[in-house]
Protein backbone atom coordinates (compact mmCIF):
# COMPACT_ATOMS: atom_id res chain seq x y z
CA UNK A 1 76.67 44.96 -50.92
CA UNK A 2 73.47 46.74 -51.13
CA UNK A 3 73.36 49.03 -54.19
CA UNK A 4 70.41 50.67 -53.87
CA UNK A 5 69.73 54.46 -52.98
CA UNK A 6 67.33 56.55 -51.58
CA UNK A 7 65.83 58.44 -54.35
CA UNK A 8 63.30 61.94 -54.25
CA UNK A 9 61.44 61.86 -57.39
CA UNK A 10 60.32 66.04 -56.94
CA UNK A 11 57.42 66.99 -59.35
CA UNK A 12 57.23 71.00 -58.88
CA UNK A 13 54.09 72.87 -60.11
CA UNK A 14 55.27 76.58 -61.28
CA UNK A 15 54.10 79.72 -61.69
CA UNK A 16 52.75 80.20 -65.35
CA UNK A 17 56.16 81.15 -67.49
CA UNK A 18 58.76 80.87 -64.62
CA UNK A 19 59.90 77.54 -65.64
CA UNK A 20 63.24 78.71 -67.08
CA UNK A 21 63.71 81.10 -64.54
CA UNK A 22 64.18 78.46 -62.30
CA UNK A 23 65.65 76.37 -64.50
CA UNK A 24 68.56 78.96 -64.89
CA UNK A 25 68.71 79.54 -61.06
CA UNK A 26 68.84 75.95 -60.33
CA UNK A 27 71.89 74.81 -62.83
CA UNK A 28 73.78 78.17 -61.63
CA UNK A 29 72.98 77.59 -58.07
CA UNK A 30 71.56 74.57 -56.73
CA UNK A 31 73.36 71.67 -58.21
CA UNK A 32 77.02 72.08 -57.35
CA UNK A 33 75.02 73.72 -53.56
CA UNK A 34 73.70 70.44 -53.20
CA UNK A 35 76.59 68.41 -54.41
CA UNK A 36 78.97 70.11 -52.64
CA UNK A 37 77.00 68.49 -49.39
CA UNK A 38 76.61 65.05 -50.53
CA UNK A 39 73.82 65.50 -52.48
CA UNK A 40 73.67 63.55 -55.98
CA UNK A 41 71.49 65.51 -57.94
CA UNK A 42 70.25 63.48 -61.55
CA UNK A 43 67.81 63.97 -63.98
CA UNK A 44 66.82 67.26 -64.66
CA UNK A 45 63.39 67.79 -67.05
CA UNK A 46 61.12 69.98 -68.66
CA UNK A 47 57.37 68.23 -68.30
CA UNK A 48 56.69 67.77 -72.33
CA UNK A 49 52.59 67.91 -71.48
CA UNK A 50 53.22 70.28 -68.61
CA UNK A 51 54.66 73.28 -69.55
CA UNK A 52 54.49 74.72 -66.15
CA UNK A 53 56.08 71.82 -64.50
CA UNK A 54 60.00 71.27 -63.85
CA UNK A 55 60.59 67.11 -62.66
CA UNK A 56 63.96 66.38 -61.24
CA UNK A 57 65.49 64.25 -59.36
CA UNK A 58 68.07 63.76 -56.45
CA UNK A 59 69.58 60.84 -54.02
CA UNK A 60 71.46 59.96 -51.28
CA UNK A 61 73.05 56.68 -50.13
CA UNK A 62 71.09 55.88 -47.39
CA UNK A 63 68.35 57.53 -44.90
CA UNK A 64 70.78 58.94 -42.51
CA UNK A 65 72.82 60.81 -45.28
CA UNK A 66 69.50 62.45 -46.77
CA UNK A 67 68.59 64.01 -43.43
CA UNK A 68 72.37 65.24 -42.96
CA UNK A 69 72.81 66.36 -46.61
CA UNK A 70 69.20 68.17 -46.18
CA UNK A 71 70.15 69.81 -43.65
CA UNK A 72 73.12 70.97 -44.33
CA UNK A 73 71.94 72.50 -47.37
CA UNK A 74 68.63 73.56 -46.73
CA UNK A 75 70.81 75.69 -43.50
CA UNK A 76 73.17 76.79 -45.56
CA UNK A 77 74.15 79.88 -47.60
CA UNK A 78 73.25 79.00 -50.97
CA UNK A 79 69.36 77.96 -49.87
CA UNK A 80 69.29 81.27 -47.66
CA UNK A 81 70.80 83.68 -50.64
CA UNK A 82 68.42 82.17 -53.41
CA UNK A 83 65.59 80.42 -51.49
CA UNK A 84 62.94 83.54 -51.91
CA UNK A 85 63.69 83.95 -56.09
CA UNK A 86 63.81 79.79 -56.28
CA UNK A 87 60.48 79.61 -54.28
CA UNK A 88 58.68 83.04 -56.04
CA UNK A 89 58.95 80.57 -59.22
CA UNK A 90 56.26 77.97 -57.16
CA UNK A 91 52.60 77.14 -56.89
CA UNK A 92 54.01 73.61 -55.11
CA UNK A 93 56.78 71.75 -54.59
CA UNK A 94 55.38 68.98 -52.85
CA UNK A 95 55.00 66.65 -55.41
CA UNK A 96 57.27 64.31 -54.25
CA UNK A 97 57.89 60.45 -53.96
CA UNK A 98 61.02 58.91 -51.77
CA UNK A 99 62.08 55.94 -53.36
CA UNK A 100 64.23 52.62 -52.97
CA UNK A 101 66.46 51.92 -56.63
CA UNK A 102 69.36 52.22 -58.37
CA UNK A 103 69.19 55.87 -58.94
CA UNK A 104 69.42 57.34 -62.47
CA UNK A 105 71.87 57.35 -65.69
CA UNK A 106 72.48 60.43 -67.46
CA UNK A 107 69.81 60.56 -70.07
CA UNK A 108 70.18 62.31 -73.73
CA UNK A 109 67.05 64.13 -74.54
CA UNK A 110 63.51 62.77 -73.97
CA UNK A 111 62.98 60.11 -70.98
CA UNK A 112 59.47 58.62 -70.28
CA UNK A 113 58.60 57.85 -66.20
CA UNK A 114 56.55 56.00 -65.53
CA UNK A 115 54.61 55.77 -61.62
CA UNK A 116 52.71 52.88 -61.17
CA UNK A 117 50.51 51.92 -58.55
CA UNK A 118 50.03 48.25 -58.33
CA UNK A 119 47.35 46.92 -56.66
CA UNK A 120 49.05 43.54 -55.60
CA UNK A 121 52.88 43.02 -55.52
CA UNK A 122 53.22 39.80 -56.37
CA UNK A 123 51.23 40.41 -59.97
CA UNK A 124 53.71 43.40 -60.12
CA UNK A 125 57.16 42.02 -59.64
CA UNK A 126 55.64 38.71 -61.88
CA UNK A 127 54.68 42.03 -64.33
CA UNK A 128 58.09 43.43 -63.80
CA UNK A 129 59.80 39.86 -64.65
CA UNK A 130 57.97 39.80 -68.57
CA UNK A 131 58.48 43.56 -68.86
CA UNK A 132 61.28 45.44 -67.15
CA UNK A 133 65.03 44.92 -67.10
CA UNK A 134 67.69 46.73 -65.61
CA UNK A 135 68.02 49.32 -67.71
CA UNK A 136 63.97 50.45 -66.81
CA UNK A 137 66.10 50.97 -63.20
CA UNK A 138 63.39 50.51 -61.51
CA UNK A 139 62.49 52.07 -58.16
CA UNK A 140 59.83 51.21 -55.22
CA UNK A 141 58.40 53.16 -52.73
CA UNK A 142 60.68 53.95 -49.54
CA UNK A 143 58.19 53.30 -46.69
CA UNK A 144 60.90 55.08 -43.93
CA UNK A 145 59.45 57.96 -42.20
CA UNK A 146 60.43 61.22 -43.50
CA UNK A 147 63.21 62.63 -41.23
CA UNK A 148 63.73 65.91 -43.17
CA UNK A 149 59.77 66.92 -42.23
CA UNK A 150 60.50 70.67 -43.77
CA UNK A 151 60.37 68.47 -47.07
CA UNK A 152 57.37 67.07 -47.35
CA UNK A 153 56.52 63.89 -49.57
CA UNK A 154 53.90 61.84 -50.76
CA UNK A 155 52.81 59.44 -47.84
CA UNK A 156 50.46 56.20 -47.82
CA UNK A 157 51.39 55.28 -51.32
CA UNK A 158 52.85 52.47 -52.41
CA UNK A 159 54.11 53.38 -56.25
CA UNK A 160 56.84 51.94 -58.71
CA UNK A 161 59.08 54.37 -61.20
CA UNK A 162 60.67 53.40 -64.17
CA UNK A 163 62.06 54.43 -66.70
CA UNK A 164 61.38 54.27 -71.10
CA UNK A 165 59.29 51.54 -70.08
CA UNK A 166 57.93 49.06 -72.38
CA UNK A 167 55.15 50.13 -74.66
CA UNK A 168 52.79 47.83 -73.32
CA UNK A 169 50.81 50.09 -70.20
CA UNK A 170 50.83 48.42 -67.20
CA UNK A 171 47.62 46.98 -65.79
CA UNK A 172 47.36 49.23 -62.48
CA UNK A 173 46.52 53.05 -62.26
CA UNK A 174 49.86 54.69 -64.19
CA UNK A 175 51.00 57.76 -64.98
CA UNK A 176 53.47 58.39 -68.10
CA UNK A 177 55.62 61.57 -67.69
CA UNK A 178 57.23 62.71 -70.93
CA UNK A 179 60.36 64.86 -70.26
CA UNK A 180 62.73 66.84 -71.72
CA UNK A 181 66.35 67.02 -70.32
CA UNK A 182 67.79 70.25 -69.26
């Protein structure tokens, strides 16, 4: 049985000092909106180095169930009341990788992600082997085409995301997010 989930890492770029007013909006509004259509909704962070930046982080069981779950929020009445004070909050929202793993554990306070972008996958997964276990959960890039095209994410790159990742930094471009639970 195949475990694995489709996973949106979404990086959003804010207004200066609107952070928390979307922070309140989205615990009030948006999680039990999306949950309520299939939706699991994880991870929710303050960027530690960004303070302008709110990371979160949703997933779906399979391809077919993100487009339906998509849609059926993004057409329904919670997105139409709040969409307009949710996006006033936003320089982008774009910022987004869809990923293959075994989606995310509740985390305390402070989590460290880490996106990779190997250069050769056999030196990554023989990287992976010394380095990360299962609780790094560890996620690839989902190369299926994006069916929910109102959503856009990062194409043409081929990452990995983990999670409190050893201390060692990976050989291959990285980038080390520092976050702060919600």
């Amino acid at each position: 049985m195949n475990t694995l989930r489709v996973v949106e890492l979404r990086r959003y770029t804010l207004h200066p000092g609107a952070r928390d007013t979307l922070i309140e909006l989205f615990e009030r509004e948006f999680v039990t909106g999306q949950e309520a259509v299939g939706i699991a909704v994880g991870g929710r962070f303050r960027d530690l180095d960004a303070p302008d930046r709110f990371v979160w982080m949703r997933s779906f069981p399979d391809m077919a169930s993100r487009r339906r779950s998509l849609e059926a929020f993004y057409g329904g009445p919670v997105w139409r009341r709040h969409r307009d004070a949710a996006n006033a909050t936003m320089l982008d929202s774009d910022d987004v990788f869809l990923l293959r793993g075994p989606g995310f554990a509740v985390v305390d306070a402070e989590v460290a992600i880490t996106v990779c972008h190997p250069e050769d996958e056999t030196a990554f997964d023989a990287y992976a082997a010394r380095h990360l276990g299962p609780s790094h959960a560890l996620h690839r890039t989902e190369h299926a085409p994006n069916d929910f095209p109102a959503l856009p994410v990062r194409e043409g790159e081929d990452v990995r995301v983990w999670f409190n990742g050893p201390a060692e930094p990976s050989p291959w471009p990285s980038e080390r997010l520092r976050l702060a639970r919600v």
